[in-house]
mmCIF file of C-alpha atoms and ligand atoms in Angstrom:
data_model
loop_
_atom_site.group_PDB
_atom_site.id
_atom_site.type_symbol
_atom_site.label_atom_id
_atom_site.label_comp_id
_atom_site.label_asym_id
_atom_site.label_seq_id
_atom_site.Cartn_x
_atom_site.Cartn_y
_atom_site.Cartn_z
ATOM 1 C CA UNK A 1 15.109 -32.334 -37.818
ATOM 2 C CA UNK A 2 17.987 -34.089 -38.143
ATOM 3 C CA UNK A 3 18.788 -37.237 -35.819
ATOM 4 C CA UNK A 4 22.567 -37.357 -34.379
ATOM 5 C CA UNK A 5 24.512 -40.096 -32.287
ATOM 6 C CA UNK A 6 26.931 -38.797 -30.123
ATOM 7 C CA UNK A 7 28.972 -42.375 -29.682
ATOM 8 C CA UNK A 8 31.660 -42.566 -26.937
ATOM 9 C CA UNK A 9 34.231 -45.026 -25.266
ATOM 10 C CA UNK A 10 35.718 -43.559 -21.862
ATOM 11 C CA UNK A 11 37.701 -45.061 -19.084
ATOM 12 C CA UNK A 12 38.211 -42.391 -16.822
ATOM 13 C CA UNK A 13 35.341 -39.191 -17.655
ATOM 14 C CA UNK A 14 37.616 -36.653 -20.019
ATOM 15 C CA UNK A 15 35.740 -38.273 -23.277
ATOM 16 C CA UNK A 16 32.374 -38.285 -21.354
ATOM 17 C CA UNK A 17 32.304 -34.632 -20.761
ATOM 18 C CA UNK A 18 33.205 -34.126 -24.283
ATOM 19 C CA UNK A 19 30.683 -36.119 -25.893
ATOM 20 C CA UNK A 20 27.941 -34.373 -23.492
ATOM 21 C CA UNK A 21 29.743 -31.008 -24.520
ATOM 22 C CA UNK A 22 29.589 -32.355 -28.717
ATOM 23 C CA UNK A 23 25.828 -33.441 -28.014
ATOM 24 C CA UNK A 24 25.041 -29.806 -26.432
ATOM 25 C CA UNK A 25 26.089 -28.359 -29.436
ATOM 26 C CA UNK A 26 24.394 -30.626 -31.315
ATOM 27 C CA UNK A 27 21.145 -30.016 -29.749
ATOM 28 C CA UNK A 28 21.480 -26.081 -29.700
ATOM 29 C CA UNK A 29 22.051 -26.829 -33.227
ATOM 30 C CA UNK A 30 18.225 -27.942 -33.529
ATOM 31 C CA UNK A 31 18.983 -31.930 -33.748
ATOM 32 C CA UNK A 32 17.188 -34.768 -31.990
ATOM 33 C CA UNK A 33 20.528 -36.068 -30.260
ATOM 34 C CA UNK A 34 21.051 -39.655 -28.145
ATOM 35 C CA UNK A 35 23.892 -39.856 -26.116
ATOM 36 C CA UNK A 36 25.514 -43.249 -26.233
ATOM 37 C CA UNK A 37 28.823 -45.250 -25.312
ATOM 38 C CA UNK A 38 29.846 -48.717 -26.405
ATOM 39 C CA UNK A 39 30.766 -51.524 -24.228
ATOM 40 C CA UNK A 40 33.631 -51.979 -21.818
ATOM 41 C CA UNK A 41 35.294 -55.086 -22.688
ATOM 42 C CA UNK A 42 37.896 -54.921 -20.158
ATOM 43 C CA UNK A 43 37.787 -57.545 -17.448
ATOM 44 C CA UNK A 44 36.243 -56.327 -14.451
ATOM 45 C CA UNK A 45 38.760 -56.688 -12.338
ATOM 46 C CA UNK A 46 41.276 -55.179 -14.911
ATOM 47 C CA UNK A 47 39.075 -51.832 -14.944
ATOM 48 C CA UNK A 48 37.938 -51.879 -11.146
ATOM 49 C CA UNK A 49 42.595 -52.223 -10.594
ATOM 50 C CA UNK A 50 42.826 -49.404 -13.209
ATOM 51 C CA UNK A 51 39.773 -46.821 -11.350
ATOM 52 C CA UNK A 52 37.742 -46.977 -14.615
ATOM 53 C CA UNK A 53 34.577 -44.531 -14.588
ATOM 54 C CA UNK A 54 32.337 -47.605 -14.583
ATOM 55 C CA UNK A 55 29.411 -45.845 -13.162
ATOM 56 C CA UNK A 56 28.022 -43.547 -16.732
ATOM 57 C CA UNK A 57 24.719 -42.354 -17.142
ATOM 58 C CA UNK A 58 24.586 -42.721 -21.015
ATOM 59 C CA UNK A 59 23.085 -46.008 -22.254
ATOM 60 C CA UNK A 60 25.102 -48.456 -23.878
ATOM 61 C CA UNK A 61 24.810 -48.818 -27.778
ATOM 62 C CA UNK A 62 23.158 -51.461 -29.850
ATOM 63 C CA UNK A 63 25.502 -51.929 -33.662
ATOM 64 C CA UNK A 64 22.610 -51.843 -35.850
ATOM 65 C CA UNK A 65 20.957 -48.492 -34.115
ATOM 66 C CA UNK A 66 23.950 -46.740 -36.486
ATOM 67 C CA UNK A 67 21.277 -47.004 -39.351
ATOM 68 C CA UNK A 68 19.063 -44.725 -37.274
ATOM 69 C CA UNK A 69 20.791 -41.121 -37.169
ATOM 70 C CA UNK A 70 21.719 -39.270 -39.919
ATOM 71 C CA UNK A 71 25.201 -38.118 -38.263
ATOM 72 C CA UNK A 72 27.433 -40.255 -35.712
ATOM 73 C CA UNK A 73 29.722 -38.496 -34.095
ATOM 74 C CA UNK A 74 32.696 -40.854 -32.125
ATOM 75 C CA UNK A 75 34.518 -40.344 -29.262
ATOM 76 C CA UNK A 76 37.750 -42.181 -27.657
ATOM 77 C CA UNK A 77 40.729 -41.641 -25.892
ATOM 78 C CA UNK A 78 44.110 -42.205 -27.302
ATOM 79 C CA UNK A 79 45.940 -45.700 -26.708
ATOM 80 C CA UNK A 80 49.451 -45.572 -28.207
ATOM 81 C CA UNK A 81 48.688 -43.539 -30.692
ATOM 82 C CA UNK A 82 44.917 -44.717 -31.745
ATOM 83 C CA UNK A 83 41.869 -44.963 -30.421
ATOM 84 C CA UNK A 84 40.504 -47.625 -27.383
ATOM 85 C CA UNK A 85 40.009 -50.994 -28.304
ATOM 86 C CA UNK A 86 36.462 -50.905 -26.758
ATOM 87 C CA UNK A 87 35.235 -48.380 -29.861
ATOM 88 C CA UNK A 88 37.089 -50.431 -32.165
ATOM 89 C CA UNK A 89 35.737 -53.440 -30.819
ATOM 90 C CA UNK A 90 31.840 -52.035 -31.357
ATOM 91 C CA UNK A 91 33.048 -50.357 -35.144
ATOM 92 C CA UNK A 92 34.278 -54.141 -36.265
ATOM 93 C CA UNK A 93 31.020 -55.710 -35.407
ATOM 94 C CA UNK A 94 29.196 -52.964 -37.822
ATOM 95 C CA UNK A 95 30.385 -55.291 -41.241
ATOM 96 C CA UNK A 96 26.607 -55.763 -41.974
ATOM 97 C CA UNK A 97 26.125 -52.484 -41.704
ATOM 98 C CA UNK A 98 28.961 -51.864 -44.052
ATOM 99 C CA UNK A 99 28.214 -54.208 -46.806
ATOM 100 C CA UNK A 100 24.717 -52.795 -47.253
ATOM 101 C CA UNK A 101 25.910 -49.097 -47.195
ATOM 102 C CA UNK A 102 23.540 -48.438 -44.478
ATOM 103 C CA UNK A 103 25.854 -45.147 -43.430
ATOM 104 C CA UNK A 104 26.596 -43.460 -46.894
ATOM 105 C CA UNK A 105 25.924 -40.235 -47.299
ATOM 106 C CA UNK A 106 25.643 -39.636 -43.346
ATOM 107 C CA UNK A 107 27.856 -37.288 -41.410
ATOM 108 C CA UNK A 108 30.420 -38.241 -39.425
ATOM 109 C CA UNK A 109 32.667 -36.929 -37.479
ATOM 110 C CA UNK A 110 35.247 -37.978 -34.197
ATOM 111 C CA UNK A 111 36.993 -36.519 -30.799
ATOM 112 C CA UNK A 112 39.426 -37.635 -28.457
ATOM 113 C CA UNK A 113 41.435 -37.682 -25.583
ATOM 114 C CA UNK A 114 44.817 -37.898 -25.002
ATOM 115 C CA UNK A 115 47.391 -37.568 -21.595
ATOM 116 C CA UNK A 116 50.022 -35.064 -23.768
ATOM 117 C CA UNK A 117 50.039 -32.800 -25.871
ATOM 118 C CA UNK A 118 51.671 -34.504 -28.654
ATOM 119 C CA UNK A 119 51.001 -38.344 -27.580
ATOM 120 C CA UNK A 120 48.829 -39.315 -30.305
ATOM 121 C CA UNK A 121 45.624 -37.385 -31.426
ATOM 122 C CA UNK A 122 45.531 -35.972 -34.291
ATOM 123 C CA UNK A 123 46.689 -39.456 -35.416
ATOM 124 C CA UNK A 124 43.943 -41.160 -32.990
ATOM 125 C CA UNK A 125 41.510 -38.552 -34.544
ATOM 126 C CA UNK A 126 42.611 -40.454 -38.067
ATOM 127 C CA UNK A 127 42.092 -44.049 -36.898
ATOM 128 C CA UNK A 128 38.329 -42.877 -36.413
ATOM 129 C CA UNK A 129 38.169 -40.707 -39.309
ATOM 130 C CA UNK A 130 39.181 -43.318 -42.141
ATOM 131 C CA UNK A 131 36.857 -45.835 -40.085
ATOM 132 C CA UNK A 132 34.118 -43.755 -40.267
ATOM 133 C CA UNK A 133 35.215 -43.167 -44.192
ATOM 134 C CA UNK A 134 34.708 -46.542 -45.001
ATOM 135 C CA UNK A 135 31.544 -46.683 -43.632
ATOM 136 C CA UNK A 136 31.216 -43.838 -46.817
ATOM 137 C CA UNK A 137 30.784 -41.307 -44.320
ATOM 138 C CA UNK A 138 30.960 -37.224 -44.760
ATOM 139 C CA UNK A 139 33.624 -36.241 -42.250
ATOM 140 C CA UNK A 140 33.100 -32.668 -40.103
ATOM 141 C CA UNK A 141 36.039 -31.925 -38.273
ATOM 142 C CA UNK A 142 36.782 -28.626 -36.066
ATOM 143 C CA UNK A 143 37.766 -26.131 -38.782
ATOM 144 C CA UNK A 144 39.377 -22.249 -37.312
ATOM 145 C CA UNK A 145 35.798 -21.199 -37.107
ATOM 146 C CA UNK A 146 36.838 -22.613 -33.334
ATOM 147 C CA UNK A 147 39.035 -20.061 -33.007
ATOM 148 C CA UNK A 148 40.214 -21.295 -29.331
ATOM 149 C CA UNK A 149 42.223 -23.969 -30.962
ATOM 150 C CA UNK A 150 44.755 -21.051 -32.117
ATOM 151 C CA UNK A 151 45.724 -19.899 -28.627
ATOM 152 C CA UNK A 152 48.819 -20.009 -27.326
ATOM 153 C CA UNK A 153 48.123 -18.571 -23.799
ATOM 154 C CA UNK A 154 47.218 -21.602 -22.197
ATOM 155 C CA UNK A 155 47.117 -25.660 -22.853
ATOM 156 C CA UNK A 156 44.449 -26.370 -25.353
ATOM 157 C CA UNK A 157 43.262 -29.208 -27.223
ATOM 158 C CA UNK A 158 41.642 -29.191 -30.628
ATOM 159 C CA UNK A 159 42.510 -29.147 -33.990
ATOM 160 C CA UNK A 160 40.774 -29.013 -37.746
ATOM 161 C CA UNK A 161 40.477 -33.213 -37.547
ATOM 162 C CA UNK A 162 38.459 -33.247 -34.271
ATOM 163 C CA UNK A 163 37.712 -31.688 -30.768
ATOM 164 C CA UNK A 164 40.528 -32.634 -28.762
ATOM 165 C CA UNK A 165 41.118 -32.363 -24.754
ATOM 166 C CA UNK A 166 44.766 -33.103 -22.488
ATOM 167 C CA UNK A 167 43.934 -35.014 -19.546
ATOM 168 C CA UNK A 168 47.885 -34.717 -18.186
ATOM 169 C CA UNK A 169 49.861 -38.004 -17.157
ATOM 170 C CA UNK A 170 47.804 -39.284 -13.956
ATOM 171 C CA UNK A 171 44.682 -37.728 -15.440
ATOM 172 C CA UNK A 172 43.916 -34.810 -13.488
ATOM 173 C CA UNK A 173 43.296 -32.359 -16.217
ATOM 174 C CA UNK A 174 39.880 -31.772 -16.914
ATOM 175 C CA UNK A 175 38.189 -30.551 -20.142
ATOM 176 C CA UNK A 176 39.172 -26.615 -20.297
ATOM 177 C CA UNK A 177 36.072 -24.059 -21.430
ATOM 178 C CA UNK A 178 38.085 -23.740 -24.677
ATOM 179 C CA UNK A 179 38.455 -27.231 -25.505
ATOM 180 C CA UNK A 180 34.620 -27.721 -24.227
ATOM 181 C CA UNK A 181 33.823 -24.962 -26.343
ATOM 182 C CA UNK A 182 35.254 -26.981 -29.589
ATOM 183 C CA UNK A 183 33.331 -29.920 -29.017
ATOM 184 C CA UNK A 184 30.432 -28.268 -29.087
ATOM 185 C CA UNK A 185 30.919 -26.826 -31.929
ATOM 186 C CA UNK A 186 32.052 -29.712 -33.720
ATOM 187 C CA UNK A 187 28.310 -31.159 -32.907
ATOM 188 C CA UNK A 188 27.048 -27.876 -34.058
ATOM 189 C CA UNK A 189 28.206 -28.380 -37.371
ATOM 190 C CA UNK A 190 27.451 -31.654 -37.547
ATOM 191 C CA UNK A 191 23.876 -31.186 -36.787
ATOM 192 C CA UNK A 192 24.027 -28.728 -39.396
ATOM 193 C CA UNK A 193 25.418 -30.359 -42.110
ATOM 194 C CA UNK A 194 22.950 -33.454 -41.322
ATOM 195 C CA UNK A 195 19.586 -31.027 -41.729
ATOM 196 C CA UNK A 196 21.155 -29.767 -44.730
ATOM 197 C CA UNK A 197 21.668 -33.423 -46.174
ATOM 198 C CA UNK A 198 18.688 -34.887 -45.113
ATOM 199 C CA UNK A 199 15.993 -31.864 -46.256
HETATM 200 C C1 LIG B 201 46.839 -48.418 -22.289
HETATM 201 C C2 LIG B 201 46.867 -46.918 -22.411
HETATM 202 C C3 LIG B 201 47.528 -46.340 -23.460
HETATM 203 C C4 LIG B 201 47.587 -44.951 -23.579
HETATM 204 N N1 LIG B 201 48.267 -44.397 -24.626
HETATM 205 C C5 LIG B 201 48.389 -43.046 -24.686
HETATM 206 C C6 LIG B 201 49.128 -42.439 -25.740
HETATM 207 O O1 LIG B 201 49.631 -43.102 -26.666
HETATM 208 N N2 LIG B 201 49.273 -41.093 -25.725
HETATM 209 C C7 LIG B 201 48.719 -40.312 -24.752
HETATM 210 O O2 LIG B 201 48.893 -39.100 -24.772
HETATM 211 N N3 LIG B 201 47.961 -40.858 -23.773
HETATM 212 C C8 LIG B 201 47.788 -42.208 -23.715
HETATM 213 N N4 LIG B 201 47.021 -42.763 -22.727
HETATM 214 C C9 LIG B 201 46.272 -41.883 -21.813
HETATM 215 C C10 LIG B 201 44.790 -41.819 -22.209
HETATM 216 O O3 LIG B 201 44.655 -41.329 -23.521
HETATM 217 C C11 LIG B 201 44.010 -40.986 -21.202
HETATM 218 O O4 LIG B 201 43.903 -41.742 -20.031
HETATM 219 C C12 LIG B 201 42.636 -40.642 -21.754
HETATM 220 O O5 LIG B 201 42.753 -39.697 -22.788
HETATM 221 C C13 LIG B 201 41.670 -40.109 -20.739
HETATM 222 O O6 LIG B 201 40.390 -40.113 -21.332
HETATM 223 P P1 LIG B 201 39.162 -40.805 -20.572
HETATM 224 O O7 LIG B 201 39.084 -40.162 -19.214
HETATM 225 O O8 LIG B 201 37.958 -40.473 -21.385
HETATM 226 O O9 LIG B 201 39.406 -42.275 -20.495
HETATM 227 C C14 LIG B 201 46.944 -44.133 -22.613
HETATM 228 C C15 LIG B 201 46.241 -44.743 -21.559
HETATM 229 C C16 LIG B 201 46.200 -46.104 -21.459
HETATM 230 C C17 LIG B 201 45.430 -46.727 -20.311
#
């Protein structure tokens, strides 16, 4: 059975209901699947004047638990155009990690957030995706198999790099079914690919 880490960052809930959407799919998928977000490292009163989400069931992540799972999948919203400084931060303390190729060969994969349409997330998706390469990682993305990514009859995130979801301007989108949908199919394949690589 393969073991996946659904990682997320998320100020204000959009990325949390993806990753538990990505870690559904993950388990329907037959995987053993933690649910985990990094640290906030904004200053308390910074998030508390901002309404961050500080209140999240999922546990917060140790670094060197990366070397546990055989696929990490990442999630963070969009900030100009990459993704939160909070994942980042937690990604740049994993050099030891790195430097004994502790996550080569294991399947990665990322999903975001972003308040438009076109404000950043395919390339956001990217700024996780060639992190998650240098960690010598096997990237699954969210090929057409999601076929709800090709509609045109309604607002819909997604695309072949990585589940995607619009939260609008002030936030008040939530996750549609078809963007839900995505990310858990992007953990389904995940899952997959990880009990094919580690049998
Ligand atoms: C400092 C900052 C920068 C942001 N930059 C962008 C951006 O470049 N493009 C965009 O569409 N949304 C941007 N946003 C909106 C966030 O991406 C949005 O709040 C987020 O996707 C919601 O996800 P969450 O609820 O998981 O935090 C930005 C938000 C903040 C606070």
């Amino acid at each position: 059975m393969a073991k996946v880490l659904v990682l997320y960052y998320s100020s204000y809930g959009h990325i949390e209901a993806m990753a538990k959407a990505v870690a559904e799919g993950a388990r329907a998928a037959g995987a053993q699947v933690d649910l985990k977000r990094v640290p906030e490292t904004a200053p308390q009163e910074v998030a508390q004047a901002a309404h961050f989400k500080l209140e999240q069931d999922a546990p917060v992540a140790k670094v060197e638990e990366l070397a546990d799972y055989d696929a990490i999948l990442i999630g963070a919203p969009t900030r100009f155009g990459r993704m939160a400084s909070q994942m980042a931060a937690f990604l740049d303390q994993a050099g030891g990690l790195w430097a004994r190729g502790a996550l080569n060969g294991k399947v990665g994969g990322a999903f975001t957030s972003s308040a438009t349409q076109h404000g950043g997330n395919e390339n956001t998706l990217f700024s996780m995706i060639s992190n998650l390469l240098h960690f010598g990682m096997v990237i699954v993305g969210l090929p057409y198999s999601h076929q709800g990514q090709m509609t045109l009859s309604e607002v819909v995130g997604g695309s072949p790099y990585g589940a995607t979801t619009i939260a609008g301007g002030d936030g008040s989108r939530q996750p549609s079914e078809i963007e839900l949908a995505g990310a858990r199919h992007q953990g389904e394949l995940a899952a997959k690919l990880a009990a094919k690589i580690a049998a």
